[in-house]
Amino acid sequence: MRPFAPQDRVLVSPRYLAGAGIDRLADAIGPLVHLFGWPSEHDRASGRISVHSPDGSLFVNFNSRHTHGPWWSLAHHEPYWEARFTRQTPIEAIAAVTQALPQLPGDDRHIDRIPLTTTPLAQIAELNHWHRQDDTFTSPDGHCHLQHTPAEDTPWRFRHHVYDGFDTHWDASFTQDTPPRAARRPVLHPPRDDHPGRAHLP
């Protein structure tokens, strides 16, 4: 494998090990704005960025001023559901969700590039070699956990931490009524990329 230059862009697999990276916005928000035409607002004073669907039902917000709280939040109205991602959540995991959002209200223009699966959670986990014990799914290396408790207010919770790894903790949560095909995307789907020049790790 050739050495990578500092400016090279790569996709890390498994996705949950990628870290937040230096480009926190383009991959998660760019497709919504440039491919789907979602309106966006940027408050330069606070750094806050918000994007919303044309019909006003879906909102994506980024706010790096939340030192200990979530940096990203996604919200849907009627029915109301919300997803939150903390600072170190890999941008690949966030983008896996945000890029699929237009399909939820029925915008299928780029479905060939951003496929959503209806495969059951247990089958996806098995295909990716995650281990299940009761309501918890654990990645093969033991660093990432998905707790799926359908009866609770927040039925989807991803948590990641590498023992003795500096700044490796992140979590993502999805409230009731989040479509399962969106909630399970952060780590249980392999990276997909349409840029042939981008390398993959490992």
PDB file of C-alpha atoms in Angstrom:
ATOM      1  CA  MET A   1       0.000   0.000   0.000  1.00  0.00           C
ATOM      2  CA  ARG A   2       1.399   3.409  -0.965  1.00  0.00           C
ATOM      3  CA  PRO A   3       1.942   6.053   1.739  1.00  0.00           C
ATOM      4  CA  PHE A   4      -0.730   8.729   2.005  1.00  0.00           C
ATOM      5  CA  ALA A   5      -0.068  12.442   1.749  1.00  0.00           C
ATOM      6  CA  PRO A   6      -1.623  14.791   4.344  1.00  0.00           C
ATOM      7  CA  GLN A   7      -4.096  16.146   1.777  1.00  0.00           C
ATOM      8  CA  ASP A   8      -5.265  12.711   0.583  1.00  0.00           C
ATOM      9  CA  ARG A   9      -8.880  11.809   1.294  1.00  0.00           C
ATOM     10  CA  VAL A  10      -9.632   8.269   2.351  1.00  0.00           C
ATOM     11  CA  LEU A  11     -12.568   6.192   3.518  1.00  0.00           C
ATOM     12  CA  VAL A  12     -11.935   4.302   6.737  1.00  0.00           C
ATOM     13  CA  SER A  13     -13.521   0.937   7.305  1.00  0.00           C
ATOM     14  CA  PRO A  14     -15.021   0.104   9.686  1.00  0.00           C
ATOM     15  CA  ARG A  15     -16.683   3.518   9.687  1.00  0.00           C
ATOM     16  CA  TYR A  16     -16.856   3.880  13.473  1.00  0.00           C
ATOM     17  CA  LEU A  17     -13.034   4.047  13.737  1.00  0.00           C
ATOM     18  CA  ALA A  18     -12.684   7.018  11.403  1.00  0.00           C
ATOM     19  CA  GLY A  19     -12.855   9.815  13.966  1.00  0.00           C
ATOM     20  CA  ALA A  20     -14.381  13.193  13.231  1.00  0.00           C
ATOM     21  CA  GLY A  21     -11.695  14.113  10.699  1.00  0.00           C
ATOM     22  CA  ILE A  22     -10.793  17.612   9.571  1.00  0.00           C
ATOM     23  CA  ASP A  23     -13.626  18.108   7.079  1.00  0.00           C
ATOM     24  CA  ARG A  24     -16.623  18.094   9.391  1.00  0.00           C
ATOM     25  CA  LEU A  25     -19.188  19.598   7.067  1.00  0.00           C
ATOM     26  CA  ALA A  26     -18.847  19.025   3.335  1.00  0.00           C
ATOM     27  CA  ASP A  27     -19.642  15.306   3.211  1.00  0.00           C
ATOM     28  CA  ALA A  28     -22.605  15.602   5.575  1.00  0.00           C
ATOM     29  CA  ILE A  29     -24.222  18.802   4.329  1.00  0.00           C
ATOM     30  CA  GLY A  30     -22.865  19.283   0.803  1.00  0.00           C
ATOM     31  CA  PRO A  31     -25.048  16.669  -0.943  1.00  0.00           C
ATOM     32  CA  LEU A  32     -28.210  18.080   0.644  1.00  0.00           C
ATOM     33  CA  VAL A  33     -27.407  21.561  -0.668  1.00  0.00           C
ATOM     34  CA  HIS A  34     -25.822  20.763  -4.030  1.00  0.00           C
ATOM     35  CA  LEU A  35     -27.601  17.571  -5.112  1.00  0.00           C
ATOM     36  CA  PHE A  36     -31.024  18.109  -3.584  1.00  0.00           C
ATOM     37  CA  GLY A  37     -31.272  21.891  -3.365  1.00  0.00           C
ATOM     38  CA  TRP A  38     -31.978  22.160   0.348  1.00  0.00           C
ATOM     39  CA  PRO A  39     -31.821  25.774   1.608  1.00  0.00           C
ATOM     40  CA  SER A  40     -29.041  26.495   4.098  1.00  0.00           C
ATOM     41  CA  GLU A  41     -28.116  29.221   6.586  1.00  0.00           C
ATOM     42  CA  HIS A  42     -24.704  29.969   8.069  1.00  0.00           C
ATOM     43  CA  ASP A  43     -24.288  32.243  11.075  1.00  0.00           C
ATOM     44  CA  ARG A  44     -20.632  33.188  10.793  1.00  0.00           C
ATOM     45  CA  ALA A  45     -20.557  34.782  14.230  1.00  0.00           C
ATOM     46  CA  SER A  46     -21.558  31.583  16.020  1.00  0.00           C
ATOM     47  CA  GLY A  47     -20.435  29.051  13.405  1.00  0.00           C
ATOM     48  CA  ARG A  48     -23.901  27.503  13.415  1.00  0.00           C
ATOM     49  CA  ILE A  49     -25.066  25.961  10.150  1.00  0.00           C
ATOM     50  CA  SER A  50     -28.594  24.791   9.449  1.00  0.00           C
ATOM     51  CA  VAL A  51     -30.100  23.045   6.442  1.00  0.00           C
ATOM     52  CA  HIS A  52     -33.740  22.171   5.903  1.00  0.00           C
ATOM     53  CA  SER A  53     -35.772  20.228   3.391  1.00  0.00           C
ATOM     54  CA  PRO A  54     -37.837  22.214   0.876  1.00  0.00           C
ATOM     55  CA  ASP A  55     -41.084  21.033   2.503  1.00  0.00           C
ATOM     56  CA  GLY A  56     -39.915  22.114   5.971  1.00  0.00           C
ATOM     57  CA  SER A  57     -40.228  18.674   7.524  1.00  0.00           C
ATOM     58  CA  LEU A  58     -36.529  17.877   8.065  1.00  0.00           C
ATOM     59  CA  PHE A  59     -33.791  19.963   9.665  1.00  0.00           C
ATOM     60  CA  VAL A  60     -30.038  19.433  10.042  1.00  0.00           C
ATOM     61  CA  ASN A  61     -28.114  21.629  12.480  1.00  0.00           C
ATOM     62  CA  PHE A  62     -24.389  21.865  13.200  1.00  0.00           C
ATOM     63  CA  ASN A  63     -23.099  23.810  16.198  1.00  0.00           C
ATOM     64  CA  SER A  64     -19.487  23.381  17.330  1.00  0.00           C
ATOM     65  CA  ARG A  65     -20.031  25.598  20.377  1.00  0.00           C
ATOM     66  CA  HIS A  66     -21.523  22.660  22.271  1.00  0.00           C
ATOM     67  CA  THR A  67     -18.311  21.602  23.993  1.00  0.00           C
ATOM     68  CA  HIS A  68     -19.799  18.662  25.877  1.00  0.00           C
ATOM     69  CA  GLY A  69     -23.103  18.211  24.091  1.00  0.00           C
ATOM     70  CA  PRO A  70     -24.076  17.152  20.581  1.00  0.00           C
ATOM     71  CA  TRP A  71     -22.517  18.989  17.649  1.00  0.00           C
ATOM     72  CA  TRP A  72     -25.053  17.656  15.166  1.00  0.00           C
ATOM     73  CA  SER A  73     -28.818  17.333  15.438  1.00  0.00           C
ATOM     74  CA  LEU A  74     -31.361  16.104  12.908  1.00  0.00           C
ATOM     75  CA  ALA A  75     -35.045  16.677  13.479  1.00  0.00           C
ATOM     76  CA  HIS A  76     -38.216  15.636  11.680  1.00  0.00           C
ATOM     77  CA  HIS A  77     -41.727  16.945  12.281  1.00  0.00           C
ATOM     78  CA  GLU A  78     -45.003  15.020  12.052  1.00  0.00           C
ATOM     79  CA  PRO A  79     -44.097  12.601  13.434  1.00  0.00           C
ATOM     80  CA  TYR A  80     -41.422  14.200  15.544  1.00  0.00           C
ATOM     81  CA  TRP A  81     -38.112  12.395  15.880  1.00  0.00           C
ATOM     82  CA  GLU A  82     -34.586  13.561  16.525  1.00  0.00           C
ATOM     83  CA  ALA A  83     -31.044  12.259  16.067  1.00  0.00           C
ATOM     84  CA  ARG A  84     -27.989  13.638  17.877  1.00  0.00           C
ATOM     85  CA  PHE A  85     -24.278  13.118  17.307  1.00  0.00           C
ATOM     86  CA  THR A  86     -21.475  14.152  19.644  1.00  0.00           C
ATOM     87  CA  ARG A  87     -18.256  15.909  18.622  1.00  0.00           C
ATOM     88  CA  GLN A  88     -16.076  12.911  17.759  1.00  0.00           C
ATOM     89  CA  THR A  89     -18.712  11.027  15.779  1.00  0.00           C
ATOM     90  CA  PRO A  90     -17.089  10.096  12.436  1.00  0.00           C
ATOM     91  CA  ILE A  91     -18.248  12.351   9.643  1.00  0.00           C
ATOM     92  CA  GLU A  92     -18.766   9.199   7.556  1.00  0.00           C
ATOM     93  CA  ALA A  93     -21.342   7.992  10.077  1.00  0.00           C
ATOM     94  CA  ILE A  94     -23.184  11.308  10.095  1.00  0.00           C
ATOM     95  CA  ALA A  95     -23.086  11.574   6.304  1.00  0.00           C
ATOM     96  CA  ALA A  96     -24.507   8.052   6.016  1.00  0.00           C
ATOM     97  CA  VAL A  97     -27.652   9.422   7.672  1.00  0.00           C
ATOM     98  CA  THR A  98     -27.857  12.958   6.265  1.00  0.00           C
ATOM     99  CA  GLN A  99     -27.302  11.884   2.657  1.00  0.00           C
ATOM    100  CA  ALA A 100     -30.246   9.498   2.933  1.00  0.00           C
ATOM    101  CA  LEU A 101     -32.658  12.047   4.448  1.00  0.00           C
ATOM    102  CA  PRO A 102     -34.190  13.265   1.140  1.00  0.00           C
ATOM    103  CA  GLN A 103     -35.493   9.763   0.461  1.00  0.00           C
ATOM    104  CA  LEU A 104     -37.611   9.807   3.614  1.00  0.00           C
ATOM    105  CA  PRO A 105     -40.117  12.351   2.201  1.00  0.00           C
ATOM    106  CA  GLY A 106     -39.892  10.641  -1.192  1.00  0.00           C
ATOM    107  CA  ASP A 107     -37.071  12.356  -3.126  1.00  0.00           C
ATOM    108  CA  ASP A 108     -35.523   9.409  -4.987  1.00  0.00           C
ATOM    109  CA  ARG A 109     -33.466  11.354  -7.542  1.00  0.00           C
ATOM    110  CA  HIS A 110     -30.142   9.858  -6.402  1.00  0.00           C
ATOM    111  CA  ILE A 111     -31.287   6.553  -4.965  1.00  0.00           C
ATOM    112  CA  ASP A 112     -28.763   4.676  -7.103  1.00  0.00           C
ATOM    113  CA  ARG A 113     -25.883   6.490  -5.362  1.00  0.00           C
ATOM    114  CA  ILE A 114     -27.405   6.488  -1.856  1.00  0.00           C
ATOM    115  CA  PRO A 115     -29.264   3.207  -1.436  1.00  0.00           C
ATOM    116  CA  LEU A 116     -31.431   2.494   1.595  1.00  0.00           C
ATOM    117  CA  THR A 117     -31.914  -1.084   2.681  1.00  0.00           C
ATOM    118  CA  THR A 118     -34.930  -2.788   4.225  1.00  0.00           C
ATOM    119  CA  THR A 119     -32.798  -5.676   5.501  1.00  0.00           C
ATOM    120  CA  PRO A 120     -33.644  -6.484   9.164  1.00  0.00           C
ATOM    121  CA  LEU A 121     -31.213  -5.204  11.801  1.00  0.00           C
ATOM    122  CA  ALA A 122     -30.221  -8.672  13.022  1.00  0.00           C
ATOM    123  CA  GLN A 123     -29.344  -9.743   9.483  1.00  0.00           C
ATOM    124  CA  ILE A 124     -27.270  -6.593   8.826  1.00  0.00           C
ATOM    125  CA  ALA A 125     -25.389  -7.149  12.078  1.00  0.00           C
ATOM    126  CA  GLU A 126     -24.685 -10.765  11.191  1.00  0.00           C
ATOM    127  CA  LEU A 127     -23.453  -9.847   7.725  1.00  0.00           C
ATOM    128  CA  ASN A 128     -21.025  -7.337   9.274  1.00  0.00           C
ATOM    129  CA  HIS A 129     -19.927  -9.820  11.994  1.00  0.00           C
ATOM    130  CA  TRP A 130     -21.410  -7.875  14.907  1.00  0.00           C
ATOM    131  CA  HIS A 131     -22.241  -9.963  17.977  1.00  0.00           C
ATOM    132  CA  ARG A 132     -25.616  -9.807  19.680  1.00  0.00           C
ATOM    133  CA  GLN A 133     -26.471 -10.244  23.335  1.00  0.00           C
ATOM    134  CA  ASP A 134     -30.039  -9.405  24.287  1.00  0.00           C
ATOM    135  CA  ASP A 135     -30.678  -5.835  23.038  1.00  0.00           C
ATOM    136  CA  THR A 136     -27.016  -4.935  22.426  1.00  0.00           C
ATOM    137  CA  PHE A 137     -25.014  -5.414  19.236  1.00  0.00           C
ATOM    138  CA  THR A 138     -21.208  -5.207  19.505  1.00  0.00           C
ATOM    139  CA  SER A 139     -18.688  -4.664  16.722  1.00  0.00           C
ATOM    140  CA  PRO A 140     -16.132  -7.433  16.063  1.00  0.00           C
ATOM    141  CA  ASP A 141     -13.350  -5.456  17.817  1.00  0.00           C
ATOM    142  CA  GLY A 142     -15.570  -4.629  20.811  1.00  0.00           C
ATOM    143  CA  HIS A 143     -15.149  -0.853  20.490  1.00  0.00           C
ATOM    144  CA  CYS A 144     -18.593   0.058  19.183  1.00  0.00           C
ATOM    145  CA  HIS A 145     -21.988  -0.849  20.640  1.00  0.00           C
ATOM    146  CA  LEU A 146     -25.524  -0.423  19.373  1.00  0.00           C
ATOM    147  CA  GLN A 147     -28.256  -0.706  21.963  1.00  0.00           C
ATOM    148  CA  HIS A 148     -31.635  -1.226  20.339  1.00  0.00           C
ATOM    149  CA  THR A 149     -34.545  -1.052  22.783  1.00  0.00           C
ATOM    150  CA  PRO A 150     -37.712  -0.428  20.737  1.00  0.00           C
ATOM    151  CA  ALA A 151     -39.939   0.308  23.736  1.00  0.00           C
ATOM    152  CA  GLU A 152     -37.820   3.189  25.089  1.00  0.00           C
ATOM    153  CA  ASP A 153     -38.039   6.875  24.156  1.00  0.00           C
ATOM    154  CA  THR A 154     -34.587   6.616  22.589  1.00  0.00           C
ATOM    155  CA  PRO A 155     -34.574   3.140  21.058  1.00  0.00           C
ATOM    156  CA  TRP A 156     -31.320   3.522  19.073  1.00  0.00           C
ATOM    157  CA  ARG A 157     -27.999   4.341  20.808  1.00  0.00           C
ATOM    158  CA  PHE A 158     -24.542   3.964  19.326  1.00  0.00           C
ATOM    159  CA  ARG A 159     -21.522   4.289  21.630  1.00  0.00           C
ATOM    160  CA  HIS A 160     -17.849   4.044  20.762  1.00  0.00           C
ATOM    161  CA  HIS A 161     -14.673   4.147  22.817  1.00  0.00           C
ATOM    162  CA  VAL A 162     -11.189   2.724  22.407  1.00  0.00           C
ATOM    163  CA  TYR A 163      -9.611   1.760  25.725  1.00  0.00           C
ATOM    164  CA  ASP A 164      -6.744   4.160  26.481  1.00  0.00           C
ATOM    165  CA  GLY A 165      -7.458   5.869  23.152  1.00  0.00           C
ATOM    166  CA  PHE A 166      -7.275   9.657  23.411  1.00  0.00           C
ATOM    167  CA  ASP A 167     -10.497  11.439  22.453  1.00  0.00           C
ATOM    168  CA  THR A 168     -12.087   8.374  20.880  1.00  0.00           C
ATOM    169  CA  HIS A 169     -15.454   8.500  22.652  1.00  0.00           C
ATOM    170  CA  TRP A 170     -18.550   9.382  20.670  1.00  0.00           C
ATOM    171  CA  ASP A 171     -22.209   8.509  20.729  1.00  0.00           C
ATOM    172  CA  ALA A 172     -25.237   8.876  18.510  1.00  0.00           C
ATOM    173  CA  SER A 173     -28.877   8.532  19.515  1.00  0.00           C
ATOM    174  CA  PHE A 174     -32.204   8.360  17.695  1.00  0.00           C
ATOM    175  CA  THR A 175     -35.596   8.915  19.322  1.00  0.00           C
ATOM    176  CA  GLN A 176     -38.852   7.056  18.781  1.00  0.00           C
ATOM    177  CA  ASP A 177     -40.360   7.226  15.288  1.00  0.00           C
ATOM    178  CA  THR A 178     -36.952   7.517  13.603  1.00  0.00           C
ATOM    179  CA  PRO A 179     -37.249   5.354  10.480  1.00  0.00           C
ATOM    180  CA  PRO A 180     -35.149   2.245  11.148  1.00  0.00           C
ATOM    181  CA  ARG A 181     -33.570   2.432   7.694  1.00  0.00           C
ATOM    182  CA  ALA A 182     -32.044   5.778   8.736  1.00  0.00           C
ATOM    183  CA  ALA A 183     -31.214   4.930  12.355  1.00  0.00           C
ATOM    184  CA  ARG A 184     -29.128   1.867  11.603  1.00  0.00           C
ATOM    185  CA  ARG A 185     -27.005   3.535   8.900  1.00  0.00           C
ATOM    186  CA  PRO A 186     -24.227   5.175  10.997  1.00  0.00           C
ATOM    187  CA  VAL A 187     -22.041   2.106  11.404  1.00  0.00           C
ATOM    188  CA  LEU A 188     -23.841  -0.976  10.159  1.00  0.00           C
ATOM    189  CA  HIS A 189     -23.392  -0.177   6.498  1.00  0.00           C
ATOM    190  CA  PRO A 190     -20.023  -0.262   4.704  1.00  0.00           C
ATOM    191  CA  PRO A 191     -18.716   3.011   3.240  1.00  0.00           C
ATOM    192  CA  ARG A 192     -19.953   3.746  -0.266  1.00  0.00           C
ATOM    193  CA  ASP A 193     -18.225   6.325  -2.397  1.00  0.00           C
ATOM    194  CA  ASP A 194     -18.510   7.368  -6.023  1.00  0.00           C
ATOM    195  CA  HIS A 195     -15.122   9.072  -6.280  1.00  0.00           C
ATOM    196  CA  PRO A 196     -12.695   6.553  -7.777  1.00  0.00           C
ATOM    197  CA  GLY A 197      -9.705   8.641  -6.720  1.00  0.00           C
ATOM    198  CA  ARG A 198     -10.472   8.240  -3.020  1.00  0.00           C
ATOM    199  CA  ALA A 199      -8.559   5.512  -1.246  1.00  0.00           C
ATOM    200  CA  HIS A 200      -9.918   3.111   1.333  1.00  0.00           C
ATOM    201  CA  LEU A 201      -8.437   2.060   4.692  1.00  0.00           C
ATOM    202  CA  PRO A 202      -7.592  -0.581   5.632  1.00  0.00           C
TER     203      PRO A 202
END
